[in-house]
Amino acid sequence: MTGRRWRALSAAVVVAATALVAACSSGESRGPGSGEPAGGDPRARITFQLKAEPEEKAVYESLTAAYGKQGGGPVELVPLGRKDHLARLSTAFAAGTPPDVFLLNYREFSPFVLRGAIEPVGPVVEEAGVRLDDYYEEPRAAFTYDGALQCMPQNISSMVVYWNTELFAKAGVAPPTSDWTFDELVAAARALTRGGVKGLGIEPTITRMAPVIWGNGGRVVDDLESPTRLTLDEPAAREALQRMAGLAREVSPDKESQAAQGLLEQFMTGKLAMFMSSRVEVPALREQAGLSFDVAPMPGMKQPAAILHSDAYCIAKGSQNKAAAARFIAYAVGQQGSTITALGGRTVPSLTSVAESPAFLTTAKEPKSSQVFLDNIPNLQHTPVVPAWPEIEDVIETELTRTFLDGVPLDETLKAIRAQADPLLQQR
Amino acid sequence: MTVRVTGAQKSYRARRGEPVHALDDVTVEARAGELLTVVGPSGSGKSTLLRAIAGLETLDAGSVMVGDVDVTALAPGRRGVAMVFQDAALYPHLSVAGNIGLGERARGRGRSQTRERVAEVAESLGIGELLDRLPSQLSGGERQRVALARAVIRAPKVCLLDEPLSSLDADLRLRMRGEVRDLQRRTGATMVHVTHDQAEAMAIGDRLAVMQAGRVVQVDTPERVFAEPATSFVARFVGPLPMNLLTGDGPTRGVRPERVRLRDNAAGDVDQVEPGLSGLAGVVESVESAGEDAVVRVRHAGGVLLARVTGTSRPSVGDQLRAVWDAGDEHRFDRDTGERL
Amino acid sequence: MRGARAGWLGLPFLLGAFLVVLLPLGLAAYLAFTDYYGFEAPRWSGTDNWARLAGDGQFWRSVGVTGVVAAIAVPIRIALAVGAALLLARQGGAAGAIGRTAAYLPSVVPEAAWALLWLWILNPLYGPLPAALRAVGAPVPGFLTEPWGARWGLVLVLAFQVGEAFVVALAARRTVPGALYDALAVEGASPWFTTTRLTLPVMAPILLLLTVRDLVVVVQNAFVPALLVTGGGPGNATLTAPLLVYERAFEYGELGYASTLSVALLVLTAAAAALPLWLAARLAQRQRR
């Protein structure tokens, strides 16, 4: 994707967003930040660090620009690549100069909240005019710790199946429906695997496998509140993993192919008909010329299940500008802010009213079946909150990869996973 | 084995300007079993000549014969020539034994055979005790003996010595001269020895080849080079003291300081010379003691003249005197070319 | 008097060394005994981190990976640097200049750019190296997909950035007196004999120093390609110690324990460097006069 193309996109988004915002604001009685919380000048300059690919960066630029037009203070964006966000956060905190506001994925939430990096966001955003009940409950529950809402959910994404409409048509495979079954998914993946195309990209990560395990009636840990061990070797979980591993060897790109080109890139270039991910891929996929795609639910083997993918706005404990930070967050998750980020394609809004509005559900832009994300909401589950969770994810991926790509027996890798991960899980 | 250089030419292009002739049509022969000393001031081409014989320099033109073999195009190692370098050029990482034996090893001789031979040679040069030492632990004389041993171990028919004694102090140099001579006599090798020190050349060489500006100007025994220098340059270069040269309208006249006698001339007589003697009048400018002798500088109308006088009656500075010599002791050189007449 | 004055001249350097080397090192040594996550002040934890280190299989395996990569890469790097230096030492003129530039060039390329270049070169489907190997019918070691293939890949990325070592080796070669080569030439020694019995032994103290320096460089530099080219994988086959320290500190946020790991790594590297350094000092002393 060239620089010129995403600059053009960014301009388009800004124009569209400001037009819409202008239309909405007339109907809004309360401006952002009408309540004045304590913690510094509410119009002070704040920094906002987030993980964003170039396509997404444009969305946030329009968000901060619109915030300024509505009388908000200046916001300095610090957009970083996927790998650099965490490293930069750690160093910024260690150096005593954390960003006032940062976006945190639920998967990365645990160490930050457990190690005291976060100023609980609930009271301050409520003071800034946010009515928490307007937001979906699941992400709020996930980001609640010690009885307080720690970070304000921006979105309520979940894992879905992305599918290439053209490859389906070419292979004569019926498009997935909102109630398709796991067997239909497998049949479609097999039918699509031909002539240099693979049917379904499968990543052996716990983020991708957890909903499959839940859908088979299994569980990931013994106790979500205070886990003591992983339960991937319990029959239901084990069976789900075993089926997916077998399927991976059949319909997923092999390791040479994956080392040469990632699953997303293979999907974008028509080498892969389906892959699993959250809402996050939409901006890049919309940018890809000649690609037509849609989303479908990930069917459960026995029952529907979905995994919460959510990002939330957090305020750093050391921030000197908590008032300004709260005011910005209130705007960003408010009607206008949510609408702007939803239009960018990146988010499934956590604000119910926007999620159910055309800004998100529009069929003018791909994916047409955005409703799938909302349908997932009743089935959402999440992984436990323990400080070593990111490392546990890495351990599981490293080991499962051996089974999924190298054909090492599953029982061997499950044993290795428990040996490494259980002690980590018990760390407090 | 004879070493014969014929018509050797070698020039270096200076960074800017005219090429420098290091060797300019040099033809010279070291006879079998002879110690030929090549002597000349620095820059005269003597080292280039030696390196050309060894094969370390390639000639622009001319040839090098060792015995009956034309070695001009052969690599240094295939010329059958041993060489002793200035400053000994010992391998710093090897013991004395290693230094002496490395050449043998390079030529494929076995380890134990080499060790025996090294011990033998070291013994003959009186360095048998030093075999385990490193070069950094040796004195100057010992280093030079190791360098000699390194050449001797090959039992060479031809041995080249490049200023082997120049880095030694005076006393040691005198002793080592004798050793080099002995060695040559013992091995019977043809030796070509390069030095800038004419005294060393006179002492060691069977014959001298005197070089000047890339040319060989005289090849002869030390005695004859001293007695009958081929050019005025040789006359001044060879000998304990340079020959006095008197220039005038005719040919240049020369007389060795050793042949000059000084006479009292308090009266200041001018040119009162007895038949058969030449002479001139002058004033003593300085008197330098040289052991039993003294070297007297006499300022005269045409310049300065040196006289070596013996005995205890030395003139004093400022004395008016006359310097005289037998007409038969006078050398005559062409005023322009400097060649002997 | 003169010594005292020279001492004063060294002050800015000493001050700089204190500020940028010793102070951070001291801080890291302190953090190594704490629980520290960057969010709140470090909490003294005594020897807990060290006890954890002793039983941290991951760390010791990563030290092993680093050791293996260094054991392969360092000799190759030294051989390339010294080989190029010996070939080019007597090569004057344009050819020499081109050769020296070519030898130094890879070191001028920024680490990250170099790593990304190799990511393409080693790409199993689109990379020129696997393609070339397949074309000549040679086995492709799976540079990014197999444990040993990835380690070899890492070695390849590291192997050619030897500009500094090359320059040092070139300078070292040029300090060997020409008369020694003349002496051996007259003895009829072959080029191989001359190289192995004269050049390399005389250069040995410097070569050993270079090896030590290179060991440190490789242990450190193995980080960038391991992060960007192999990502530590497949599995943890190329999870080198510095990459592990990076993950601990910046991905898992355990700054205190990461300090413990890096201090341990420093001590291990120093221990690995001590023997060759001692040997080099002895050799140099032998030759000095």
mmCIF file of C-alpha atoms in Angstrom, chain A residues 7-23 58 61-63 65-66 69 340 343:
data_model
loop_
_atom_site.group_PDB
_atom_site.id
_atom_site.type_symbol
_atom_site.label_atom_id
_atom_site.label_comp_id
_atom_site.label_asym_id
_atom_site.label_seq_id
_atom_site.Cartn_x
_atom_site.Cartn_y
_atom_site.Cartn_z
ATOM 1 C CA ARG A 7 -3.269 9.713 2.437
ATOM 2 C CA ALA A 8 -6.173 9.801 -0.001
ATOM 3 C CA LEU A 9 -8.118 7.439 2.239
ATOM 4 C CA SER A 10 -7.365 9.495 5.291
ATOM 5 C CA ALA A 11 -8.655 12.626 3.587
ATOM 6 C CA ALA A 12 -11.836 10.838 2.577
ATOM 7 C CA VAL A 13 -12.423 9.579 6.100
ATOM 8 C CA VAL A 14 -11.886 12.999 7.634
ATOM 9 C CA VAL A 15 -14.353 14.594 5.224
ATOM 10 C CA ALA A 16 -16.967 11.926 5.795
ATOM 11 C CA ALA A 17 -16.463 11.961 9.554
ATOM 12 C CA THR A 18 -16.663 15.698 10.031
ATOM 13 C CA ALA A 19 -19.788 15.887 7.878
ATOM 14 C CA LEU A 20 -21.451 13.223 9.974
ATOM 15 C CA VAL A 21 -20.286 14.734 13.224
ATOM 16 C CA ALA A 22 -21.676 18.106 12.246
ATOM 17 C CA ALA A 23 -25.020 16.445 11.515
ATOM 18 C CA ALA A 58 -5.729 8.139 9.455
ATOM 19 C CA GLU A 61 -6.019 11.647 13.018
ATOM 20 C CA SER A 62 -9.574 12.459 12.036
ATOM 21 C CA LEU A 63 -10.723 11.593 15.569
ATOM 22 C CA ALA A 65 -9.038 16.670 14.596
ATOM 23 C CA ALA A 66 -12.782 16.398 15.235
ATOM 24 C CA LYS A 69 -13.147 21.227 16.485
ATOM 25 C CA ILE A 340 -15.651 8.264 13.453
ATOM 26 C CA LEU A 343 -16.534 4.586 9.871
#
